Short mmCIF file of C-alpha atoms in Angstrom, two decimals:
data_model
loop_
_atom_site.label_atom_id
_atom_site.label_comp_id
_atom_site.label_asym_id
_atom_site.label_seq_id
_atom_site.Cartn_x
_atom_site.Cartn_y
_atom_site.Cartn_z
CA UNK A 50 0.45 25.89 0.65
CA UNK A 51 2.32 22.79 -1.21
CA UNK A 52 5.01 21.65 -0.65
CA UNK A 53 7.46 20.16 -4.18
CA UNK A 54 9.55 17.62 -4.11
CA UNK A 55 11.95 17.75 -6.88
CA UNK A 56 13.92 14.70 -7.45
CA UNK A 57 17.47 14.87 -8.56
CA UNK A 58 18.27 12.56 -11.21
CA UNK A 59 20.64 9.60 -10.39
CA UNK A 60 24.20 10.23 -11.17
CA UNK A 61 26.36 7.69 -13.22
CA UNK A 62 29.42 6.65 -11.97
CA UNK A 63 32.25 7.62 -14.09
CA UNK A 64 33.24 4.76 -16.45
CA UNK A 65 36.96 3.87 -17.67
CA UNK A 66 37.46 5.36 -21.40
CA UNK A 67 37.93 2.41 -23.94
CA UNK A 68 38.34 2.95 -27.48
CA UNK A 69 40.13 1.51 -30.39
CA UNK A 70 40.71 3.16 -34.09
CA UNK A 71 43.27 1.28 -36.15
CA UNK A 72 43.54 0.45 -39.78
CA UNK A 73 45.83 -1.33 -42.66
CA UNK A 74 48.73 0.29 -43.17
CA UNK A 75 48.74 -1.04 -47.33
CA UNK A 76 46.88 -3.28 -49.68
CA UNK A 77 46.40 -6.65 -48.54
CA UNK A 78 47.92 -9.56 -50.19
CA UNK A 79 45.46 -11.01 -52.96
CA UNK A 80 42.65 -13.66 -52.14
CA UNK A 81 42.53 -13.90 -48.60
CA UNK A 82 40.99 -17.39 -47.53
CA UNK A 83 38.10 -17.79 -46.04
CA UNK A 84 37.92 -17.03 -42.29
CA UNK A 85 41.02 -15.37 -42.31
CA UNK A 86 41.24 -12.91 -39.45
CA UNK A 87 42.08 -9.00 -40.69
CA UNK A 88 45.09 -7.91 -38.73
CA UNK A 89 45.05 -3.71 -38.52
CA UNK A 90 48.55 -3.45 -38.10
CA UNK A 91 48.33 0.94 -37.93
CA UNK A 92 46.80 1.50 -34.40
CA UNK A 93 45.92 5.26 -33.61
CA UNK A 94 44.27 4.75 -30.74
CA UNK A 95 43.98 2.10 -27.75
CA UNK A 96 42.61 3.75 -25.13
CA UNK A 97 42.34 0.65 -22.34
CA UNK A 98 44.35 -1.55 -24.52
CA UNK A 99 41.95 -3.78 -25.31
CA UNK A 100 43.21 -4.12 -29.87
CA UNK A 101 46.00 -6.45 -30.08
CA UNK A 102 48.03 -5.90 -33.08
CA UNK A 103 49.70 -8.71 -33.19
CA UNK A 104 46.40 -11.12 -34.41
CA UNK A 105 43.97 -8.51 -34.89
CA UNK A 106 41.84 -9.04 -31.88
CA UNK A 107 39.99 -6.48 -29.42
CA UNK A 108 39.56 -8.40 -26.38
CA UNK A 109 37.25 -6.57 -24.15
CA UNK A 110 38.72 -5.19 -21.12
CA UNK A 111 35.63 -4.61 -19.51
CA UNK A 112 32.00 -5.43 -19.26
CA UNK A 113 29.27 -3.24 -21.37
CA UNK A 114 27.71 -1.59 -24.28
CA UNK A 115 29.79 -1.29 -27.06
CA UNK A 116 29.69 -0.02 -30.77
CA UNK A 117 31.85 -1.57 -33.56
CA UNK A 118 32.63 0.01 -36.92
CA UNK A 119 34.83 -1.07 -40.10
CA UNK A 120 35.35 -0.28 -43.36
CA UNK A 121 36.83 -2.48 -46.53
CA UNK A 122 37.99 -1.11 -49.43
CA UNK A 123 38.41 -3.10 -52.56
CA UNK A 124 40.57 -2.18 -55.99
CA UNK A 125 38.49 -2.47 -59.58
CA UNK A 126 37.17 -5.56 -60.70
CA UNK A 127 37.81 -7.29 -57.30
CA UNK A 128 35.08 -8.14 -54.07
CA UNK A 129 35.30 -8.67 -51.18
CA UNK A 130 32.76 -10.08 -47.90
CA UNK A 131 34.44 -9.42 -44.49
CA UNK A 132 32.52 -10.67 -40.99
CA UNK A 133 32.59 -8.95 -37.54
CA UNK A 134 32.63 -11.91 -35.09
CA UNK A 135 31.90 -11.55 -31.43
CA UNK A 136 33.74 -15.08 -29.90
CA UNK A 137 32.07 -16.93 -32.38
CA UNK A 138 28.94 -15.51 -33.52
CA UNK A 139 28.65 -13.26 -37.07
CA UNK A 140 27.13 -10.25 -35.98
CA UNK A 141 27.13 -7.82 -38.94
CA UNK A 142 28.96 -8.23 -42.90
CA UNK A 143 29.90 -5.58 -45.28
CA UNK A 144 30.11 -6.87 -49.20
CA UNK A 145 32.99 -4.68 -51.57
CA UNK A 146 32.26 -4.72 -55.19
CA UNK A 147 34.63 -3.58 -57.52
CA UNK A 148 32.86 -4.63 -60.71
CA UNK A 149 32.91 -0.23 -61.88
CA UNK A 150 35.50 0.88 -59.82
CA UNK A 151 37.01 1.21 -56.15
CA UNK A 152 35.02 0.69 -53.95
CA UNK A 153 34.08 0.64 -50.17
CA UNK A 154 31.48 -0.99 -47.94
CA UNK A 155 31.51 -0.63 -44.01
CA UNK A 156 28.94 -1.52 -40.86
CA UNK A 157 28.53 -0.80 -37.66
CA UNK A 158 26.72 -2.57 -34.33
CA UNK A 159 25.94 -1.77 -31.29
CA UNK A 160 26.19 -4.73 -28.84
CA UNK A 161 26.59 -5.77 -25.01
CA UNK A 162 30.06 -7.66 -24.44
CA UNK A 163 31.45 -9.26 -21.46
CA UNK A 164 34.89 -8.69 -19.99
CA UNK A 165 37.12 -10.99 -22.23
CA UNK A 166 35.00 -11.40 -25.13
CA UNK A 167 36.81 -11.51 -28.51
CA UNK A 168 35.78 -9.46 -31.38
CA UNK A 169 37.22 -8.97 -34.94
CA UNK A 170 36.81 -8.90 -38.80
CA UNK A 171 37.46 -12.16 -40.19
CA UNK A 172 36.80 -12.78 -44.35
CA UNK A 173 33.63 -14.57 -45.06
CA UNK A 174 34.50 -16.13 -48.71
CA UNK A 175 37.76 -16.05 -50.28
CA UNK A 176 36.83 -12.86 -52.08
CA UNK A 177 38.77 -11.51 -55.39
CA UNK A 178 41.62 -9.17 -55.06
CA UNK A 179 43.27 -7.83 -52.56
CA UNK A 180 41.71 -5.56 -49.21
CA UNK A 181 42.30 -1.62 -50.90
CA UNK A 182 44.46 0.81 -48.03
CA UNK A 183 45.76 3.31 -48.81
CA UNK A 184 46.14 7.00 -48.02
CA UNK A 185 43.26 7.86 -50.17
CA UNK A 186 40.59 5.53 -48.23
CA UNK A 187 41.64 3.54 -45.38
CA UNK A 188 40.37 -0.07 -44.76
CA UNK A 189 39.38 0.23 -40.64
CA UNK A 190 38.28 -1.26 -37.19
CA UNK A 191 37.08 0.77 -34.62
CA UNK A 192 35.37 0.37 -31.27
CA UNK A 193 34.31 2.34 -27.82
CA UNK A 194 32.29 1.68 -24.66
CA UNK A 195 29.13 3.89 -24.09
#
């Protein structure tokens, strides 16, 4: 007769729940300059506190993996090119063209970030027109810990 050994899988240790989702609350002003940080001044959710509102900044609040999404909306016949920056490295862009109509462009990344780390959208160029928000489409920021 055999004897099994089963093995029990490892349990994870239950994490802290962070999570941002916040957006603009209106249209922009027009021609934002370059490197100008995006301030999402409607926050919905904060769970660990880590957005600040006040100069659009999620600093992390604790070591891990991460994902980051946004969205930019811009009105006819404007563009826009919007960064997300973690501290000071570009790690993903999203490129609005309004040439036809409204339009929206958005990204996302999934990426390790240390406690204190500084992540946010920030415009690439100058861009044409102002950021689109609005109750119809929302221009966002959104992040949560796996």
């Amino acid at each position: 007769m055999r004897n099994f050994f089963f093995s029990v899988p490892p349990t994870l240790e239950p994490t802290e729940q962070i999570a941002f989702y916040t957006y603009l609350s209106a249209n922009s002003r027009a021609n934002l300059p370059r490197h100008h940080t995006l301030v999402f001044d409607t926050v919905k959710t904060n769970m660990g506190g880590g957005y600040h509102v006040g100069d659009g900044i999620f600093v992390v609040p604790s070591s891990g993996l991460y994902v980051f999404a946004w969205t930019v909306g811009i009105q006819i016949h404007g563009w826009v090119v919007v960064d997300i920056i973690v501290n000071a490295e570009v790690l993903g862009a999203a490129f609005a063209d309004g040439a036809t109509g409204w339009n929206y462009a958005g990204g996302i990344i999934v990426v390790h970030v240390n406690a204190g780390d500084h992540v946010f959208i920030r415009m690439q160029e100058n861009g044409s027109g102002p950021i689109y928000s609005d109750n119809r489409g929302r221009t966002s920021f959104s992040g949560w810990k796996l």
